[in-house]
Every structure is written in structure tokens, then in C-alpha cells.
């Protein structure tokens, strides 16, 4: 059974930094991609950043230059380093892992329980 366990959320002042962690059971390379999504109150869940098995990363325009996704295979953990945080970054952040069929269609998607990030003075 896949388990994704997030940690590292909290309250931070505008301009501050946080690092989120997502520990994956079974190993991060058992997934084709891993990433972070977020959901603010009253808004839909949105993609923040992804990293695929080859190591190529992608991020939303709203966080480019401020957030960085990375991984540590020895720790089976994916990270989201968040710098220059803004009040608009306040949301519950979810770790996501995906597997795809050889045809490219989505085979399975897994979610962590979420971790709250609040940016406020």
C-alpha cells in the first residue's frame, strides 16, 4: 500500500522560507512522477511543481524562481523548498505520486494527507 507522508508546514512571515518533505513508501523511483499541489480555501487544487523519474522538473508560473522541487533517493523523499513566501501561497500542500501506463495514460495517482502552510504577519 502506497503511503505519502508530508511534513514541514507551518506559519511563516511574508518573505520567509519553508521546506516541505514527502516521504514515500516503496521508494520514489517506483513512481513515474512525484509532485506538490496546493489548495487554498474556496479554490480548486492546483499544481505547484513536479519531478519525473529522469529528474526533469516543472513548476507553476506563480512559483517559478521562488519554489524548488528536489528529491533524495536514499531517503525516499521529495522536497519543496519555498522561498520568498507570499500571503497568496497560503494553502494546504499535498504530495502526489503517479504511475502511467505504457500508452501514457494515467494508471494510478496517490495523495498524502496534506500539510498546512500559512503566510502571514
Tab-separated table of N, CA and C in Angstrom:
chain	number	residue	atom	x	y	z
A	1	UNK	N	0.835	-1.192	0.000
A	1	UNK	CA	0.000	0.000	0.000
A	1	UNK	C	0.870	1.241	0.000
A	2	UNK	N	0.578	2.163	-0.897
A	2	UNK	CA	1.371	3.373	-1.010
A	2	UNK	C	1.016	4.345	0.109
A	3	UNK	N	2.049	4.874	0.733
A	3	UNK	CA	1.850	5.921	1.731
A	3	UNK	C	2.762	7.091	1.409
A	4	UNK	N	2.181	8.271	1.401
A	4	UNK	CA	2.922	9.512	1.227
A	4	UNK	C	2.704	10.339	2.487
A	5	UNK	N	3.790	10.658	3.160
A	5	UNK	CA	3.683	11.372	4.430
A	5	UNK	C	4.397	12.707	4.303
A	6	UNK	N	3.600	13.797	4.403
A	6	UNK	CA	4.170	15.141	4.288
A	6	UNK	C	4.535	15.682	5.659
A	7	UNK	N	5.486	16.595	5.655
A	7	UNK	CA	5.842	17.317	6.868
A	7	UNK	C	6.482	18.638	6.467
A	8	UNK	N	6.602	19.538	7.443
A	8	UNK	CA	7.325	20.784	7.212
A	8	UNK	C	6.470	22.023	7.076
A	9	UNK	N	5.148	21.875	7.100
A	9	UNK	CA	4.300	23.052	7.011
A	9	UNK	C	4.338	23.860	8.297
A	10	UNK	N	3.704	25.031	8.252
A	10	UNK	CA	3.652	25.865	9.446
A	10	UNK	C	3.304	27.293	9.103
A	11	UNK	N	3.521	28.160	10.081
A	11	UNK	CA	3.254	29.593	9.942
A	11	UNK	C	4.570	30.320	9.702
A	12	UNK	N	4.587	31.173	8.691
A	12	UNK	CA	5.793	31.915	8.360
A	12	UNK	C	5.398	33.323	7.926
A	13	UNK	N	6.274	34.273	8.171
A	13	UNK	CA	6.014	35.651	7.771
A	13	UNK	C	6.273	35.828	6.276
A	14	UNK	N	5.635	36.812	5.664
A	14	UNK	CA	5.922	37.099	4.250
A	14	UNK	C	7.418	37.330	4.037
A	15	UNK	N	7.921	36.755	2.951
A	15	UNK	CA	9.349	36.833	2.671
A	15	UNK	C	10.149	35.690	3.264
A	16	UNK	N	9.523	34.890	4.106
A	16	UNK	CA	10.227	33.791	4.751
A	16	UNK	C	10.299	32.543	3.889
A	17	UNK	N	10.843	31.478	4.480
A	17	UNK	CA	11.067	30.223	3.766
A	17	UNK	C	10.565	29.043	4.582
A	18	UNK	N	10.174	28.005	3.869
A	18	UNK	CA	9.823	26.724	4.471
A	18	UNK	C	10.282	25.625	3.519
A	19	UNK	N	10.551	24.447	4.081
A	19	UNK	CA	10.838	23.290	3.248
A	19	UNK	C	9.878	22.173	3.609
A	20	UNK	N	9.118	21.741	2.622
A	20	UNK	CA	8.203	20.621	2.806
A	20	UNK	C	8.892	19.325	2.397
A	21	UNK	N	8.542	18.254	3.098
A	21	UNK	CA	9.081	16.929	2.787
A	21	UNK	C	7.945	15.961	2.535
A	22	UNK	N	8.181	15.017	1.637
A	22	UNK	CA	7.212	13.965	1.351
A	22	UNK	C	7.963	12.640	1.315
A	23	UNK	N	7.723	11.817	2.317
A	23	UNK	CA	8.347	10.503	2.382
A	23	UNK	C	7.425	9.480	1.734
A	24	UNK	N	7.962	8.714	0.798
A	24	UNK	CA	7.153	7.762	0.028
A	24	UNK	C	7.524	6.330	0.373
A	25	UNK	N	6.522	5.549	0.745
A	25	UNK	CA	6.771	4.131	0.987
A	25	UNK	C	6.988	3.443	-0.353
A	26	UNK	N	7.843	2.464	-0.390
A	26	UNK	CA	8.091	1.745	-1.628
A	26	UNK	C	9.144	2.381	-2.508
A	27	UNK	N	9.613	3.587	-2.145
A	27	UNK	CA	10.666	4.205	-2.933
A	27	UNK	C	10.152	5.179	-3.973
A	28	UNK	N	10.795	6.322	-4.096
A	28	UNK	CA	10.318	7.358	-5.015
A	28	UNK	C	10.454	6.936	-6.476
A	29	UNK	N	11.369	6.038	-6.781
A	29	UNK	CA	11.543	5.623	-8.172
A	29	UNK	C	10.549	4.543	-8.595
A	30	UNK	N	9.653	4.154	-7.690
A	30	UNK	CA	8.562	3.268	-8.083
A	30	UNK	C	7.448	4.048	-8.765
A	31	UNK	N	7.580	5.379	-8.787
A	31	UNK	CA	6.593	6.242	-9.430
A	31	UNK	C	7.203	6.905	-10.665
A	32	UNK	N	6.368	7.190	-11.632
A	32	UNK	CA	6.838	7.878	-12.835
A	32	UNK	C	7.017	9.372	-12.590
A	33	UNK	N	6.210	9.913	-11.704
A	33	UNK	CA	6.382	11.322	-11.345
A	33	UNK	C	5.901	11.534	-9.923
A	34	UNK	N	6.474	12.552	-9.310
A	34	UNK	CA	6.018	12.993	-7.992
A	34	UNK	C	5.919	14.505	-8.020
A	35	UNK	N	5.067	15.022	-7.164
A	35	UNK	CA	4.906	16.464	-7.198
A	35	UNK	C	4.163	17.010	-6.008
A	36	UNK	N	3.995	18.309	-6.042
A	36	UNK	CA	3.270	19.018	-4.998
A	36	UNK	C	2.124	19.790	-5.639
A	37	UNK	N	0.985	19.716	-4.991
A	37	UNK	CA	-0.186	20.511	-5.354
A	37	UNK	C	-0.598	21.299	-4.116
A	38	UNK	N	-1.423	22.312	-4.305
A	38	UNK	CA	-1.924	23.057	-3.158
A	38	UNK	C	-3.373	23.455	-3.376
A	39	UNK	N	-4.061	23.657	-2.252
A	39	UNK	CA	-5.454	24.075	-2.315
A	39	UNK	C	-5.707	25.134	-1.251
A	40	UNK	N	-6.044	26.318	-1.720
A	40	UNK	CA	-6.386	27.419	-0.824
A	40	UNK	C	-7.891	27.387	-0.551
A	41	UNK	N	-8.330	27.977	0.553
A	41	UNK	CA	-9.761	27.980	0.877
A	41	UNK	C	-10.592	28.565	-0.260
A	42	UNK	N	-11.623	27.845	-0.659
A	42	UNK	CA	-12.520	28.326	-1.705
A	42	UNK	C	-11.978	28.214	-3.109
A	43	UNK	N	-10.812	27.596	-3.255
A	43	UNK	CA	-10.203	27.471	-4.582
A	43	UNK	C	-9.983	26.007	-4.933
A	44	UNK	N	-9.783	25.751	-6.216
A	44	UNK	CA	-9.503	24.397	-6.655
A	44	UNK	C	-8.046	24.046	-6.371
A	45	UNK	N	-7.800	22.730	-6.258
A	45	UNK	CA	-6.426	22.278	-6.074
A	45	UNK	C	-5.635	22.578	-7.345
A	46	UNK	N	-4.417	23.073	-7.171
A	46	UNK	CA	-3.603	23.426	-8.322
A	46	UNK	C	-2.213	22.819	-8.219
A	47	UNK	N	-1.626	22.585	-9.382
A	47	UNK	CA	-0.279	22.043	-9.443
A	47	UNK	C	0.730	23.106	-9.037
A	48	UNK	N	1.700	22.706	-8.219
A	48	UNK	CA	2.776	23.613	-7.823
A	48	UNK	C	4.064	23.242	-8.554
A	49	UNK	N	4.472	21.994	-8.424
A	49	UNK	CA	5.732	21.565	-9.045
A	49	UNK	C	5.750	20.051	-9.165
A	50	UNK	N	6.465	19.564	-10.181
A	50	UNK	CA	6.606	18.121	-10.379
A	50	UNK	C	8.043	17.768	-10.716
A	51	UNK	N	8.386	16.503	-10.452
A	51	UNK	CA	9.671	15.967	-10.851
A	51	UNK	C	9.415	14.566	-11.378
A	52	UNK	N	9.929	14.285	-12.588
A	52	UNK	CA	9.711	12.964	-13.161
A	52	UNK	C	10.921	12.074	-12.903
A	53	UNK	N	10.801	10.801	-13.257
A	53	UNK	CA	11.840	9.850	-12.904
A	53	UNK	C	13.212	10.270	-13.428
A	54	UNK	N	13.269	10.891	-14.590
A	54	UNK	CA	14.552	11.306	-15.173
A	54	UNK	C	15.174	12.478	-14.428
A	55	UNK	N	14.376	13.126	-13.590
A	55	UNK	CA	14.879	14.267	-12.839
A	55	UNK	C	14.429	15.619	-13.385
A	56	UNK	N	13.763	15.609	-14.521
A	56	UNK	CA	13.269	16.866	-15.080
A	56	UNK	C	12.159	17.411	-14.191
A	57	UNK	N	12.233	18.708	-13.942
A	57	UNK	CA	11.261	19.351	-13.071
A	57	UNK	C	10.414	20.354	-13.851
A	58	UNK	N	9.273	20.651	-13.271
A	58	UNK	CA	8.385	21.656	-13.847
A	58	UNK	C	7.683	22.356	-12.692
A	59	UNK	N	7.354	23.623	-12.861
A	59	UNK	CA	6.669	24.335	-11.795
A	59	UNK	C	5.694	25.339	-12.378
A	60	UNK	N	4.716	25.707	-11.576
A	60	UNK	CA	3.736	26.696	-11.991
A	60	UNK	C	4.393	28.065	-12.129
A	61	UNK	N	3.864	28.870	-13.039
A	61	UNK	CA	4.428	30.204	-13.249
A	61	UNK	C	4.412	31.035	-11.976
A	62	UNK	N	3.402	30.829	-11.143
A	62	UNK	CA	3.251	31.631	-9.928
A	62	UNK	C	4.346	31.383	-8.901
A	63	UNK	N	5.071	30.267	-9.029
A	63	UNK	CA	6.099	29.950	-8.044
A	63	UNK	C	7.492	29.877	-8.656
A	64	UNK	N	7.596	30.046	-9.966
A	64	UNK	CA	8.904	29.981	-10.626
A	64	UNK	C	9.852	30.999	-10.023
A	65	UNK	N	11.071	30.555	-9.758
A	65	UNK	CA	12.069	31.435	-9.172
A	65	UNK	C	12.000	31.523	-7.662
A	66	UNK	N	10.926	30.987	-7.070
A	66	UNK	CA	10.772	31.015	-5.606
A	66	UNK	C	10.746	29.618	-5.001
A	67	UNK	N	10.111	28.680	-5.664
A	67	UNK	CA	9.981	27.307	-5.157
A	67	UNK	C	10.855	26.371	-5.987
A	68	UNK	N	11.437	25.379	-5.311
A	68	UNK	CA	12.262	24.386	-5.986
A	68	UNK	C	11.891	22.996	-5.498
A	69	UNK	N	11.615	22.094	-6.437
A	69	UNK	CA	11.346	20.705	-6.079
A	69	UNK	C	12.623	19.904	-6.279
A	70	UNK	N	12.875	18.987	-5.348
A	70	UNK	CA	14.060	18.144	-5.440
A	70	UNK	C	13.758	16.798	-4.788
A	71	UNK	N	14.722	15.876	-4.865
A	71	UNK	CA	14.492	14.566	-4.274
A	71	UNK	C	15.783	14.013	-3.702
A	72	UNK	N	15.632	13.088	-2.764
A	72	UNK	CA	16.748	12.375	-2.168
A	72	UNK	C	16.380	10.894	-2.214
A	73	UNK	N	16.981	10.166	-3.149
A	73	UNK	CA	16.599	8.765	-3.330
A	73	UNK	C	16.984	7.913	-2.128
A	74	UNK	N	18.061	8.270	-1.453
A	74	UNK	CA	18.495	7.490	-0.287
A	74	UNK	C	17.463	7.586	0.841
A	75	UNK	N	16.778	8.709	0.894
A	75	UNK	CA	15.765	8.904	1.937
A	75	UNK	C	14.361	8.673	1.421
A	76	UNK	N	14.216	8.320	0.131
A	76	UNK	CA	12.887	8.133	-0.474
A	76	UNK	C	11.994	9.335	-0.202
A	77	UNK	N	12.551	10.508	-0.380
A	77	UNK	CA	11.853	11.740	-0.023
A	77	UNK	C	11.943	12.766	-1.144
A	78	UNK	N	10.827	13.447	-1.358
A	78	UNK	CA	10.774	14.578	-2.284
A	78	UNK	C	10.564	15.839	-1.457
A	79	UNK	N	11.236	16.899	-1.847
A	79	UNK	CA	11.183	18.155	-1.093
A	79	UNK	C	10.595	19.275	-1.944
A	80	UNK	N	10.044	20.261	-1.254
A	80	UNK	CA	9.648	21.514	-1.896
A	80	UNK	C	10.232	22.646	-1.058
A	81	UNK	N	11.277	23.255	-1.573
A	81	UNK	CA	11.879	24.420	-0.916
A	81	UNK	C	11.122	25.653	-1.368
A	82	UNK	N	10.562	26.367	-0.413
A	82	UNK	CA	9.755	27.539	-0.726
A	82	UNK	C	10.407	28.774	-0.131
A	83	UNK	N	10.819	29.685	-0.985
A	83	UNK	CA	11.447	30.937	-0.558
A	83	UNK	C	10.571	32.117	-0.957
A	84	UNK	N	10.847	33.249	-0.370
A	84	UNK	CA	10.110	34.490	-0.681
A	84	UNK	C	8.602	34.249	-0.635
A	85	UNK	N	8.163	33.632	0.425
A	85	UNK	CA	6.750	33.274	0.538
A	85	UNK	C	5.867	34.509	0.623
A	86	UNK	N	4.696	34.389	0.017
A	86	UNK	CA	3.718	35.473	-0.037
A	86	UNK	C	2.413	34.996	0.602
A	87	UNK	N	1.590	35.928	1.075
A	87	UNK	CA	0.299	35.510	1.657
A	87	UNK	C	-0.525	34.658	0.677
A	88	UNK	N	-0.355	34.910	-0.612
A	88	UNK	CA	-1.104	34.145	-1.620
A	88	UNK	C	-0.661	32.688	-1.685
A	89	UNK	N	0.447	32.351	-1.063
A	89	UNK	CA	0.914	30.957	-1.026
A	89	UNK	C	0.232	30.156	0.080
A	90	UNK	N	-0.557	30.820	0.902
A	90	UNK	CA	-1.260	30.129	1.972
A	90	UNK	C	-2.210	29.092	1.405
A	91	UNK	N	-2.044	27.846	1.854
A	91	UNK	CA	-2.848	26.742	1.333
A	91	UNK	C	-2.473	25.460	2.068
A	92	UNK	N	-3.255	24.419	1.828
A	92	UNK	CA	-2.840	23.079	2.222
A	92	UNK	C	-2.061	22.498	1.048
A	93	UNK	N	-0.867	22.025	1.330
A	93	UNK	CA	0.008	21.477	0.304
A	93	UNK	C	-0.039	19.949	0.364
A	94	UNK	N	-0.245	19.346	-0.807
A	94	UNK	CA	-0.396	17.895	-0.902
A	94	UNK	C	0.721	17.301	-1.757
A	95	UNK	N	1.280	16.225	-1.281
A	95	UNK	CA	2.224	15.447	-2.080
A	95	UNK	C	1.429	14.508	-2.987
A	96	UNK	N	1.909	14.326	-4.199
A	96	UNK	CA	1.231	13.476	-5.176
A	96	UNK	C	2.244	12.586	-5.876
A	97	UNK	N	1.860	11.348	-6.118
A	97	UNK	CA	2.711	10.400	-6.849
A	97	UNK	C	1.866	9.722	-7.918
A	98	UNK	N	2.461	9.505	-9.092
A	98	UNK	CA	1.688	8.960	-10.213
A	98	UNK	C	2.439	7.853	-10.931
A	99	UNK	N	1.647	6.925	-11.432
A	99	UNK	CA	2.164	5.886	-12.316
A	99	UNK	C	1.363	5.945	-13.611
A	100	UNK	N	2.062	5.723	-14.725
A	100	UNK	CA	1.426	5.794	-16.029
A	100	UNK	C	1.514	4.447	-16.737
A	101	UNK	N	0.514	4.179	-17.581
A	101	UNK	CA	0.551	3.013	-18.442
A	101	UNK	C	1.552	3.243	-19.572
A	102	UNK	N	2.030	2.159	-20.211
A	102	UNK	CA	2.953	2.340	-21.353
A	102	UNK	C	2.384	3.249	-22.446
A	103	UNK	N	1.058	3.308	-22.537
A	103	UNK	CA	0.428	4.166	-23.549
A	103	UNK	C	0.473	5.639	-23.165
A	104	UNK	N	0.840	5.910	-21.911
A	104	UNK	CA	0.891	7.297	-21.458
A	104	UNK	C	-0.314	7.735	-20.650
A	105	UNK	N	-1.314	6.886	-20.566
A	105	UNK	CA	-2.476	7.239	-19.765
A	105	UNK	C	-2.172	7.018	-18.291
A	106	UNK	N	-2.879	7.741	-17.457
A	106	UNK	CA	-2.653	7.658	-16.018
A	106	UNK	C	-3.153	6.314	-15.494
A	107	UNK	N	-2.289	5.600	-14.798
A	107	UNK	CA	-2.653	4.300	-14.235
A	107	UNK	C	-3.092	4.420	-12.785
A	108	UNK	N	-2.398	5.253	-12.026
A	108	UNK	CA	-2.732	5.402	-10.611
A	108	UNK	C	-2.185	6.720	-10.100
A	109	UNK	N	-2.889	7.309	-9.155
A	109	UNK	CA	-2.426	8.529	-8.513
A	109	UNK	C	-2.650	8.404	-7.016
A	110	UNK	N	-1.697	8.874	-6.261
A	110	UNK	CA	-1.734	8.757	-4.808
A	110	UNK	C	-1.526	10.142	-4.190
A	111	UNK	N	-2.169	10.354	-3.033
A	111	UNK	CA	-2.095	11.641	-2.351
A	111	UNK	C	-1.695	11.458	-0.894
A	112	UNK	N	-0.934	12.420	-0.402
A	112	UNK	CA	-0.672	12.480	1.023
A	112	UNK	C	-1.826	13.157	1.730
A	113	UNK	N	-1.696	13.297	3.049
A	113	UNK	CA	-2.780	13.840	3.850
A	113	UNK	C	-2.811	15.361	3.829
A	114	UNK	N	-1.751	15.983	3.371
A	114	UNK	CA	-1.686	17.433	3.289
A	114	UNK	C	-1.025	18.058	4.498
A	115	UNK	N	-0.382	19.189	4.262
A	115	UNK	CA	0.245	19.956	5.344
A	115	UNK	C	-0.072	21.434	5.125
A	116	UNK	N	-0.463	22.105	6.193
A	116	UNK	CA	-0.896	23.500	6.095
A	116	UNK	C	0.303	24.434	6.062
A	117	UNK	N	0.274	25.350	5.112
A	117	UNK	CA	1.254	26.433	5.048
A	117	UNK	C	0.485	27.745	5.149
A	118	UNK	N	0.843	28.549	6.131
A	118	UNK	CA	0.194	29.840	6.331
A	118	UNK	C	1.248	30.933	6.305
A	119	UNK	N	1.062	31.892	5.407
A	119	UNK	CA	1.989	33.010	5.276
A	119	UNK	C	1.267	34.273	5.748
A	120	UNK	N	1.697	34.784	6.889
A	120	UNK	CA	1.004	35.912	7.492
A	120	UNK	C	1.926	36.632	8.453
A	121	UNK	N	1.733	37.946	8.549
A	121	UNK	CA	2.495	38.729	9.518
A	121	UNK	C	1.711	38.863	10.819
